Coordinates of N, CA and C in Angstrom, one line a residue:
Chain H
T1 N 41.2 -5.3 -10.0 CA 41.8 -6.0 -8.8 C 41.3 -5.3 -7.6
Q2 N 40.7 -6.1 -6.7 CA 40.2 -5.6 -5.4 C 41.3 -5.7 -4.4
L3 N 41.8 -4.6 -3.9 CA 42.9 -4.6 -3.0 C 42.5 -5.1 -1.6
L4 N 41.2 -4.9 -1.3 CA 40.6 -5.3 0.0 C 39.5 -6.3 -0.3
E5 N 39.7 -7.5 0.2 CA 38.7 -8.6 0.0 C 37.9 -8.8 1.3
Q6 N 36.6 -8.7 1.2 CA 35.8 -8.9 2.4 C 35.1 -10.3 2.3
S7 N 35.0 -11.0 3.4 CA 34.2 -12.2 3.4 C 33.5 -12.4 4.7
P8 N 32.3 -13.0 4.7 CA 31.6 -13.4 3.5 C 31.0 -12.2 2.8
Q9 N 30.5 -12.5 1.6 CA 29.8 -11.4 0.8 C 28.4 -11.2 1.4
F10 N 27.8 -12.3 1.7 CA 26.4 -12.3 2.3 C 26.4 -13.1 3.5
L11 N 25.5 -12.6 4.5 CA 25.4 -13.4 5.7 C 24.0 -13.1 6.2
S12 N 23.2 -14.2 6.4 CA 21.9 -14.1 6.9 C 21.8 -15.0 8.2
I13 N 21.5 -14.4 9.3 CA 21.6 -15.1 10.6 C 20.3 -14.7 11.4
Q14 N 20.1 -15.5 12.5 CA 19.0 -15.2 13.4 C 19.4 -14.3 14.5
E15 N 18.5 -13.5 15.0 CA 18.7 -12.6 16.1 C 19.3 -13.4 17.3
G16 N 20.4 -12.8 17.9 CA 21.0 -13.4 19.0 C 22.3 -14.2 18.7
E17 N 22.5 -14.5 17.4 CA 23.7 -15.2 17.0 C 24.9 -14.3 16.9
N18 N 26.1 -14.8 17.0 CA 27.3 -14.1 16.8 C 27.8 -14.3 15.4
L19 N 28.6 -13.3 14.9 CA 29.2 -13.4 13.6 C 30.5 -12.6 13.5
T20 N 31.3 -13.0 12.5 CA 32.5 -12.3 12.3 C 32.7 -12.0 10.8
V21 N 33.0 -10.8 10.4 CA 33.3 -10.4 9.1 C 34.8 -10.1 8.9
Y22 N 35.3 -10.5 7.8 CA 36.8 -10.4 7.6 C 37.1 -9.4 6.4
C23 N 38.2 -8.7 6.6 CA 38.7 -7.8 5.6 C 40.2 -8.1 5.4
N24 N 40.6 -8.6 4.2 CA 41.9 -9.0 4.0 C 42.6 -8.4 2.8
S25 N 43.9 -8.2 2.9 CA 44.7 -7.6 1.8 C 46.1 -8.1 1.8
S26 N 46.7 -8.1 0.7 CA 48.2 -8.4 0.6 C 49.0 -7.1 0.8
S27 N 48.3 -6.0 0.9 CA 49.0 -4.7 1.1 C 48.9 -4.3 2.6
V28 N 49.9 -3.5 3.0 CA 49.9 -2.9 4.3 C 49.1 -1.5 4.3
F29 N 48.3 -1.3 5.2 CA 47.6 -0.1 5.3 C 48.0 0.7 6.6
S30 N 48.0 2.0 6.6 CA 48.3 2.8 7.8 C 47.1 2.9 8.7
S31 N 45.9 2.7 8.2 CA 44.7 2.8 9.0 C 43.6 1.9 8.3
L32 N 42.7 1.6 9.1 CA 41.6 0.7 8.6 C 40.3 1.3 9.2
Q33 N 39.3 1.6 8.3 CA 38.0 2.1 8.8 C 37.0 1.1 8.5
W34 N 35.9 1.0 9.3 CA 34.7 0.2 9.1 C 33.5 1.2 9.0
Y35 N 32.7 1.0 7.9 CA 31.5 1.8 7.7 C 30.3 0.8 7.7
R36 N 29.2 1.3 8.0 CA 27.9 0.6 7.8 C 27.0 1.4 6.9
Q37 N 26.4 0.8 6.0 CA 25.5 1.5 5.0 C 24.1 0.8 5.0
E38 N 23.1 1.6 5.2 CA 21.7 1.1 5.2 C 21.1 1.5 3.8
P39 N 20.1 0.7 3.4 CA 19.5 0.9 2.1 C 19.1 2.4 1.8
G40 N 19.5 2.9 0.7 CA 19.1 4.3 0.3 C 19.9 5.4 1.0
E41 N 21.0 5.0 1.7 CA 21.8 6.0 2.4 C 23.2 5.8 2.1
G42 N 24.0 6.8 2.5 CA 25.5 6.7 2.4 C 26.1 6.0 3.5
P43 N 27.3 5.5 3.4 CA 28.0 4.8 4.5 C 28.2 5.8 5.7
V44 N 28.2 5.2 6.9 CA 28.5 5.9 8.1 C 29.6 5.3 8.8
L45 N 30.6 6.1 9.3 CA 31.8 5.5 9.9 C 31.4 4.9 11.3
L46 N 31.9 3.6 11.5 CA 31.8 3.0 12.8 C 33.0 3.2 13.7
V47 N 34.2 2.9 13.0 CA 35.5 2.9 13.8 C 36.6 3.1 12.9
T48 N 37.7 3.7 13.5 CA 39.0 3.7 12.8 C 40.1 3.1 13.7
V49 N 40.9 2.1 13.1 CA 42.0 1.5 13.8 C 43.3 1.9 13.1
V50 N 44.3 2.2 13.8 CA 45.5 2.6 13.2 C 46.8 1.9 13.7
T51 N 46.7 1.1 14.7 CA 47.9 0.4 15.3 C 47.7 -1.1 15.1
G52 N 48.8 -1.8 14.6 CA 48.8 -3.2 14.4 C 48.4 -3.9 15.7
G53 N 47.4 -4.8 15.7 CA 47.0 -5.5 16.9 C 45.9 -4.8 17.7
E54 N 45.6 -3.6 17.3 CA 44.6 -2.8 18.0 C 43.2 -3.4 18.0
V55 N 42.6 -3.4 19.2 CA 41.2 -3.9 19.3 C 40.4 -2.7 19.9
K56 N 39.2 -2.5 19.2 CA 38.3 -1.5 19.7 C 36.9 -2.1 19.8
K57 N 36.2 -1.6 20.8 CA 34.9 -2.1 21.1 C 33.9 -1.0 21.0
L58 N 32.8 -1.3 20.4 CA 31.7 -0.3 20.2 C 30.4 -1.1 20.6
K59 N 30.1 -1.1 21.9 CA 28.9 -1.8 22.4 C 29.1 -3.3 22.0
R60 N 28.2 -3.9 21.2 CA 28.3 -5.3 20.8 C 29.3 -5.6 19.7
L61 N 29.9 -4.6 19.1 CA 30.8 -4.7 18.0 C 32.3 -4.6 18.5
T62 N 33.1 -5.6 18.0 CA 34.5 -5.6 18.3 C 35.3 -5.6 17.0
F63 N 36.2 -4.6 16.9 CA 37.0 -4.5 15.7 C 38.5 -4.8 16.1
Q64 N 39.1 -5.5 15.1 CA 40.6 -5.8 15.4 C 41.3 -5.5 14.1
F65 N 42.5 -4.9 14.3 CA 43.4 -4.6 13.2 C 44.6 -5.7 13.3
G66 N 44.9 -6.4 12.2 CA 45.9 -7.4 12.3 C 47.3 -6.8 12.6
D67 N 48.1 -7.7 13.2 CA 49.4 -7.3 13.7 C 50.2 -6.7 12.5
A68 N 50.1 -7.2 11.3 CA 50.9 -6.8 10.2 C 50.1 -5.6 9.4
R69 N 49.0 -5.2 9.9 CA 48.2 -4.1 9.3 C 47.8 -4.5 7.9
K70 N 47.5 -5.8 7.6 CA 47.0 -6.2 6.3 C 45.6 -6.7 6.4
D71 N 45.1 -6.9 7.5 CA 43.8 -7.4 7.7 C 43.0 -6.9 8.9
S72 N 41.7 -7.1 8.9 CA 40.9 -6.6 10.0 C 39.7 -7.5 10.1
S73 N 39.1 -7.5 11.3 CA 37.9 -8.3 11.5 C 36.9 -7.4 12.3
L74 N 35.6 -7.8 12.1 CA 34.5 -7.1 12.8 C 33.7 -8.3 13.4
H75 N 33.6 -8.3 14.7 CA 32.8 -9.3 15.4 C 31.6 -8.7 16.0
I76 N 30.4 -9.3 15.8 CA 29.2 -8.8 16.4 C 28.7 -9.9 17.3
T77 N 28.4 -9.5 18.5 CA 27.9 -10.4 19.6 C 26.4 -10.2 19.7
A78 N 25.7 -11.3 19.7 CA 24.2 -11.2 19.9 C 23.6 -10.3 18.9
A79 N 23.7 -10.6 17.6 CA 23.2 -9.7 16.6 C 21.7 -9.4 16.7
Q80 N 21.4 -8.2 16.4 CA 20.0 -7.7 16.4 C 19.5 -7.2 15.0
P81 N 18.2 -7.2 14.8 CA 17.8 -6.8 13.5 C 18.3 -5.4 13.1
G82 N 18.5 -4.5 14.0 CA 19.1 -3.2 13.7 C 20.5 -3.2 13.2
D83 N 21.2 -4.4 13.3 CA 22.5 -4.5 12.8 C 22.5 -4.8 11.3
T84 N 21.3 -5.0 10.7 CA 21.2 -5.3 9.3 C 21.8 -4.2 8.5
G85 N 22.6 -4.5 7.4 CA 23.1 -3.5 6.6 C 24.3 -4.0 5.8
L86 N 24.9 -3.1 5.1 CA 26.2 -3.4 4.3 C 27.3 -2.9 5.1
Y87 N 28.3 -3.8 5.4 CA 29.5 -3.4 6.2 C 30.7 -3.3 5.2
L88 N 31.3 -2.2 5.2 CA 32.4 -1.9 4.3 C 33.7 -1.6 5.1
C89 N 34.8 -2.2 4.7 CA 36.1 -1.8 5.3 C 36.8 -0.9 4.3
A90 N 37.6 0.0 4.8 CA 38.3 0.9 3.9 C 39.7 1.1 4.5
G91 N 40.7 1.0 3.6 CA 42.1 1.1 4.1 C 42.7 2.4 3.6
G92 N 43.5 3.0 4.5 CA 44.2 4.2 4.2 C 45.7 4.0 4.2
R93 N 46.3 4.8 3.3 CA 47.8 4.7 3.2 C 48.4 6.0 3.6
A94 N 49.6 5.9 4.2 CA 50.4 7.1 4.6 C 50.6 8.0 3.4
G95 N 50.3 9.3 3.6 CA 50.6 10.2 2.5 C 49.5 10.3 1.5
R96 N 48.5 9.5 1.6 CA 47.4 9.6 0.7 C 46.1 9.8 1.4
R97 N 45.3 10.7 0.8 CA 44.0 11.0 1.5 C 42.9 10.0 1.1
A98 N 43.0 9.5 -0.1 CA 42.0 8.6 -0.6 C 42.0 7.3 0.1
L99 N 40.8 6.7 0.3 CA 40.6 5.4 0.9 C 40.4 4.4 -0.1
T100 N 40.8 3.1 0.1 CA 40.5 2.0 -0.7 C 39.4 1.2 0.0
F101 N 38.3 1.0 -0.7 CA 37.2 0.3 0.0 C 37.1 -1.2 -0.5
G102 N 36.7 -2.0 0.5 CA 36.4 -3.4 0.2 C 35.1 -3.5 -0.5
S103 N 34.8 -4.8 -1.0 CA 33.6 -5.0 -1.7 C 32.3 -5.1 -0.8
G104 N 32.5 -5.2 0.5 CA 31.4 -5.2 1.4 C 30.8 -6.5 1.8
T105 N 30.2 -6.6 2.9 CA 29.5 -7.8 3.4 C 28.1 -7.3 3.8
R106 N 27.2 -8.0 3.1 CA 25.7 -7.7 3.3 C 25.2 -8.6 4.4
L107 N 24.8 -8.0 5.5 CA 24.3 -8.7 6.7 C 22.8 -8.5 6.9
Q108 N 22.1 -9.6 7.0 CA 20.7 -9.6 7.4 C 20.5 -10.4 8.6
V109 N 19.9 -9.7 9.6 CA 19.6 -10.4 10.9 C 18.1 -10.5 11.0
Q110 N 17.6 -11.8 11.0 CA 16.2 -12.1 11.1 C 15.7 -12.1 12.5
P111 N 14.6 -11.5 12.8 CA 14.0 -11.4 14.1 C 13.5 -12.8 14.6
Chain Q
N1 N 22.8 22.5 10.3 CA 24.0 21.8 9.7 C 23.5 20.6 8.9
A2 N 23.4 20.7 7.6 CA 22.8 19.7 6.7 C 23.8 18.5 6.4
G3 N 25.1 18.8 6.6 CA 26.1 17.7 6.3 C 26.4 17.8 4.8
V4 N 26.4 16.6 4.2 CA 26.6 16.5 2.7 C 25.3 16.3 2.0
T5 N 25.0 17.1 1.1 CA 23.7 17.0 0.3 C 24.1 16.7 -1.2
Q6 N 23.2 15.9 -1.8 CA 23.4 15.5 -3.2 C 22.0 15.7 -3.9
T7 N 22.1 16.2 -5.1 CA 20.9 16.2 -6.0 C 21.3 15.9 -7.4
P8 N 20.4 15.3 -8.2 CA 19.1 14.7 -7.7 C 19.3 13.4 -7.0
K9 N 18.2 12.9 -6.5 CA 18.3 11.6 -5.8 C 18.2 10.4 -6.8
F10 N 17.5 10.6 -7.9 CA 17.3 9.7 -9.0 C 17.4 10.4 -10.3
Q11 N 18.0 9.7 -11.3 CA 18.1 10.3 -12.7 C 18.1 9.2 -13.7
V12 N 17.4 9.4 -14.8 CA 17.4 8.5 -15.9 C 17.9 9.3 -17.1
L13 N 18.9 8.8 -17.8 CA 19.5 9.5 -19.0 C 19.5 8.5 -20.1
K14 N 19.5 9.1 -21.3 CA 19.7 8.3 -22.5 C 21.2 8.4 -22.9
T15 N 21.6 7.3 -23.6 CA 23.0 7.3 -24.0 C 23.4 8.6 -24.8
G16 N 24.5 9.2 -24.4 CA 25.0 10.4 -25.1 C 24.6 11.7 -24.4
Q17 N 23.6 11.6 -23.5 CA 23.2 12.9 -22.8 C 24.3 13.2 -21.8
S18 N 24.3 14.5 -21.4 CA 25.2 15.0 -20.4 C 24.4 15.5 -19.2
M19 N 25.0 15.5 -18.1 CA 24.3 16.0 -16.9 C 25.4 16.2 -15.8
T20 N 24.9 17.0 -14.8 CA 25.8 17.3 -13.6 C 25.1 16.8 -12.4
L21 N 25.9 16.1 -11.6 CA 25.4 15.7 -10.3 C 26.0 16.7 -9.3
Q22 N 25.1 17.2 -8.4 CA 25.5 18.3 -7.5 C 25.8 17.7 -6.1
C23 N 26.8 18.3 -5.5 CA 27.2 17.9 -4.2 C 27.6 19.2 -3.4
A24 N 27.1 19.3 -2.2 CA 27.5 20.4 -1.4 C 27.6 20.0 0.1
Q25 N 28.6 20.6 0.8 CA 28.8 20.3 2.2 C 28.9 21.6 3.0
D26 N 28.4 21.6 4.2 CA 28.4 22.9 5.0 C 29.3 22.7 6.3
M27 N 30.3 21.8 6.2 CA 31.1 21.5 7.4 C 32.5 22.2 7.2
N28 N 32.7 22.9 6.1 CA 34.0 23.6 5.9 C 35.1 22.6 5.7
H29 N 34.8 21.4 5.1 CA 35.8 20.4 4.9 C 36.6 20.7 3.6
E30 N 37.9 20.5 3.7 CA 38.8 20.7 2.6 C 38.7 19.6 1.6
Y31 N 38.6 18.4 2.0 CA 38.6 17.2 1.1 C 37.2 16.8 0.7
M32 N 37.0 16.7 -0.6 CA 35.8 16.2 -1.1 C 36.1 15.1 -2.2
S33 N 35.2 14.2 -2.4 CA 35.4 13.1 -3.3 C 34.1 12.5 -3.9
W34 N 34.2 11.9 -5.0 CA 33.1 11.2 -5.6 C 33.5 9.7 -5.8
Y35 N 32.5 8.9 -5.4 CA 32.6 7.5 -5.6 C 31.4 6.9 -6.4
R36 N 31.6 5.8 -7.0 CA 30.5 5.1 -7.6 C 30.4 3.7 -6.9
Q37 N 29.2 3.3 -6.7 CA 29.0 2.0 -6.0 C 28.2 1.0 -6.9
D38 N 28.8 -0.1 -7.3 CA 28.2 -1.1 -8.1 C 28.2 -2.4 -7.3
P39 N 27.2 -3.2 -7.6 CA 27.1 -4.5 -6.9 C 28.3 -5.3 -6.8
G40 N 28.8 -5.7 -5.7 CA 29.9 -6.6 -5.5 C 31.3 -5.9 -5.7
M41 N 31.2 -4.5 -5.9 CA 32.5 -3.8 -6.2 C 32.8 -2.8 -5.1
G42 N 32.0 -2.7 -4.1 CA 32.3 -1.7 -3.1 C 32.2 -0.3 -3.7
L43 N 33.0 0.6 -3.1 CA 33.0 2.0 -3.6 C 34.3 2.3 -4.3
R44 N 34.2 2.8 -5.5 CA 35.4 3.1 -6.3 C 35.5 4.6 -6.5
L45 N 36.7 5.1 -6.2 CA 36.9 6.6 -6.3 C 37.0 7.1 -7.7
I46 N 36.2 8.1 -8.0 CA 36.2 8.7 -9.4 C 37.2 9.9 -9.5
H47 N 36.9 10.9 -8.7 CA 37.8 12.1 -8.6 C 37.7 12.6 -7.1
Y48 N 38.8 13.4 -6.8 CA 38.8 14.0 -5.5 C 39.4 15.4 -5.5
S49 N 39.2 16.1 -4.4 CA 39.8 17.5 -4.3 C 40.2 17.7 -2.9
V50 N 41.4 18.4 -2.8 CA 41.9 18.7 -1.4 C 41.7 20.2 -1.1
G51 N 41.0 20.9 -2.0 CA 40.7 22.3 -1.7 C 40.2 23.0 -3.0
A52 N 39.7 24.2 -2.8 CA 39.2 24.9 -4.0 C 40.3 25.1 -5.0
G53 N 39.9 24.8 -6.3 CA 40.9 25.0 -7.4 C 41.8 23.8 -7.6
I54 N 41.7 22.7 -6.7 CA 42.6 21.6 -6.8 C 41.8 20.3 -6.9
T55 N 41.9 19.6 -8.1 CA 41.3 18.3 -8.2 C 42.2 17.3 -8.8
D56 N 41.9 16.0 -8.6 CA 42.8 15.0 -9.1 C 42.0 13.7 -9.4
Q57 N 42.5 12.9 -10.2 CA 41.8 11.7 -10.6 C 41.9 10.6 -9.6
G58 N 40.9 9.8 -9.5 CA 40.9 8.6 -8.7 C 41.1 7.3 -9.5
E59 N 40.4 6.3 -9.1 CA 40.6 4.9 -9.7 C 39.9 4.8 -11.0
V60 N 38.7 5.4 -11.2 CA 37.9 5.3 -12.4 C 37.4 6.6 -12.9
P61 N 38.3 7.5 -13.4 CA 38.0 8.9 -13.8 C 37.4 9.0 -15.2
N62 N 37.5 8.0 -16.1 CA 37.2 8.2 -17.5 C 35.7 8.4 -17.6
G63 N 35.3 9.5 -18.4 CA 33.9 9.8 -18.7 C 33.3 10.8 -17.7
Y64 N 34.2 11.3 -16.7 CA 33.7 12.2 -15.7 C 34.6 13.4 -15.6
N65 N 34.0 14.6 -15.3 CA 34.8 15.7 -15.0 C 34.4 16.3 -13.7
V66 N 35.3 17.0 -13.0 CA 34.9 17.7 -11.8 C 35.6 19.1 -11.8
S67 N 35.1 20.0 -10.9 CA 35.7 21.2 -10.7 C 35.4 21.6 -9.2
R68 N 36.2 22.5 -8.7 CA 36.0 22.9 -7.3 C 36.3 24.4 -7.2
S69 N 35.2 25.1 -7.5 CA 35.4 26.6 -7.4 C 35.2 27.2 -6.0
T70 N 34.5 26.4 -5.2 CA 34.3 26.9 -3.8 C 34.6 25.7 -2.9
T71 N 34.8 26.0 -1.6 CA 35.0 24.9 -0.6 C 33.8 24.0 -0.5
E72 N 32.6 24.7 -0.6 CA 31.3 24.0 -0.4 C 30.9 23.0 -1.5
D73 N 31.2 23.3 -2.7 CA 30.6 22.6 -3.8 C 31.6 21.8 -4.6
F74 N 31.1 20.6 -5.1 CA 32.0 19.7 -5.8 C 31.1 19.0 -6.8
P75 N 30.7 19.6 -8.0 CA 29.9 18.9 -8.9 C 30.6 17.9 -9.8
L76 N 29.9 16.9 -10.2 CA 30.4 15.8 -11.0 C 29.7 15.8 -12.4
R77 N 30.4 16.0 -13.5 CA 29.8 16.1 -14.8 C 30.0 14.8 -15.6
L78 N 28.9 14.3 -16.1 CA 29.0 13.2 -17.1 C 28.9 13.9 -18.5
L79 N 30.0 13.7 -19.3 CA 30.1 14.4 -20.6 C 29.2 13.8 -21.6
S80 N 29.1 12.5 -21.7 CA 28.3 11.8 -22.7 C 28.0 10.4 -22.1
A81 N 26.8 10.3 -21.5 CA 26.5 9.2 -20.6 C 26.5 7.9 -21.4
A82 N 27.0 6.8 -20.8 CA 27.0 5.5 -21.4 C 26.3 4.5 -20.4
P83 N 25.8 3.4 -20.9 CA 25.1 2.4 -20.0 C 26.1 2.0 -18.9
S84 N 27.4 1.9 -19.1 CA 28.3 1.5 -18.1 C 28.4 2.4 -16.9
Q85 N 27.9 3.6 -17.1 CA 27.9 4.6 -16.0 C 26.6 4.5 -15.1
T86 N 25.8 3.5 -15.4 CA 24.6 3.2 -14.5 C 25.2 2.8 -13.2
S87 N 24.8 3.5 -12.1 CA 25.4 3.2 -10.8 C 24.8 4.1 -9.8
V88 N 25.2 3.9 -8.6 CA 24.9 4.8 -7.5 C 26.1 5.7 -7.2
Y89 N 25.9 7.0 -7.2 CA 27.1 7.9 -7.0 C 27.0 8.5 -5.6
F90 N 28.1 8.5 -4.9 CA 28.2 9.1 -3.6 C 29.3 10.2 -3.6
C91 N 28.9 11.3 -2.9 CA 29.8 12.3 -2.7 C 30.2 12.2 -1.2
A92 N 31.5 12.5 -0.9 CA 31.9 12.5 0.5 C 32.8 13.6 0.8
S93 N 32.9 14.0 2.1 CA 33.8 15.1 2.5 C 34.5 14.7 3.8
S94 N 35.6 15.3 4.0 CA 36.3 15.1 5.3 C 37.3 16.3 5.6
S95 N 37.6 16.4 6.8 CA 38.5 17.4 7.2 C 40.0 17.0 6.9
L96 N 40.9 17.9 6.7 CA 42.3 17.6 6.5 C 43.1 17.9 7.8
A97 N 42.4 18.1 8.9 CA 43.0 18.5 10.1 C 44.1 17.6 10.6
R98 N 43.9 16.3 10.4 CA 44.8 15.3 10.9 C 45.6 14.7 9.7
Q99 N 46.8 14.2 10.0 CA 47.6 13.6 8.9 C 47.0 12.4 8.4
G100 N 47.4 12.0 7.2 CA 47.0 10.7 6.6 C 45.6 10.7 6.3
S101 N 45.0 9.5 6.2 CA 43.6 9.3 5.8 C 42.8 8.8 6.9
N102 N 43.1 9.2 8.2 CA 42.4 8.7 9.3 C 41.1 9.5 9.6
N103 N 40.9 10.6 8.8 CA 39.8 11.4 9.1 C 38.5 10.7 8.6
E104 N 37.4 10.9 9.4 CA 36.1 10.3 9.0 C 35.6 11.0 7.8
Q105 N 35.1 10.1 6.8 CA 34.5 10.6 5.6 C 33.0 10.7 5.9
F106 N 32.4 11.8 5.5 CA 31.0 12.0 5.7 C 30.4 11.8 4.3
F107 N 29.4 10.9 4.1 CA 28.8 10.7 2.8 C 27.5 11.3 2.7
G108 N 27.2 11.7 1.4 CA 25.8 12.1 1.1 C 24.9 10.9 0.9
P109 N 23.6 11.2 0.6 CA 22.6 10.1 0.5 C 22.7 9.3 -0.8
G110 N 23.5 9.9 -1.8 CA 23.6 9.2 -3.1 C 22.7 9.6 -4.2
T111 N 23.1 9.4 -5.4 CA 22.3 9.7 -6.6 C 22.3 8.4 -7.4
R112 N 21.1 7.9 -7.6 CA 20.9 6.6 -8.4 C 20.7 7.0 -9.8
L113 N 21.7 6.6 -10.7 CA 21.7 7.0 -12.1 C 21.5 5.8 -13.0
T114 N 20.5 5.9 -13.9 CA 20.3 4.8 -14.9 C 20.5 5.5 -16.3
V115 N 21.4 4.8 -17.1 CA 21.6 5.3 -18.4 C 21.1 4.2 -19.4
L116 N 20.1 4.6 -20.2 CA 19.5 3.6 -21.1 C 20.2 3.6 -22.5

């Protein structure tokens, strides 16, 4: 059972388009992290959100944590080929160090 | 500062063989963990450790052993490899300086293991 469901699983778009990736759960998380992973490498942290309704921006990337802390979204504006990669969300629970990872969204941005 | 290092990068085993995947970090992180990554499954936690001498099981621990004799090293042992253990294995570390699981996890480059 996957506690964190990501959608879509695959996304292929043209350079300059906008996109949104979703991370949903029936469970409440105390924090939500987003990682990006490039081929042959380990995931790298993009952002951590901890407050329900929180919105964080990282250049062209906008991250939002749902009010109920059960879901999150990642919006990319004017995607570039350098955004290509696997995007993983990971939920944290109070009192636990281990993260629960989603299944990932593989993004390909065509030039 | 090398971060998290893993060896080997690639490995092919025959069913029944044993091997150890090495992981080391030079950031003085207390928390270390092992994940496996399979297509469509994201990252699944195998074992983790909150400090030297302390280890615990994650979501998929069967067939794997770990030990933590030093802060820096956290090897993962496959006792008798099976084809179902074909996967990419990632080691990660993080500080325990802040409460909860908000601390950034730093990942190694991974070990791609094939069991025939």
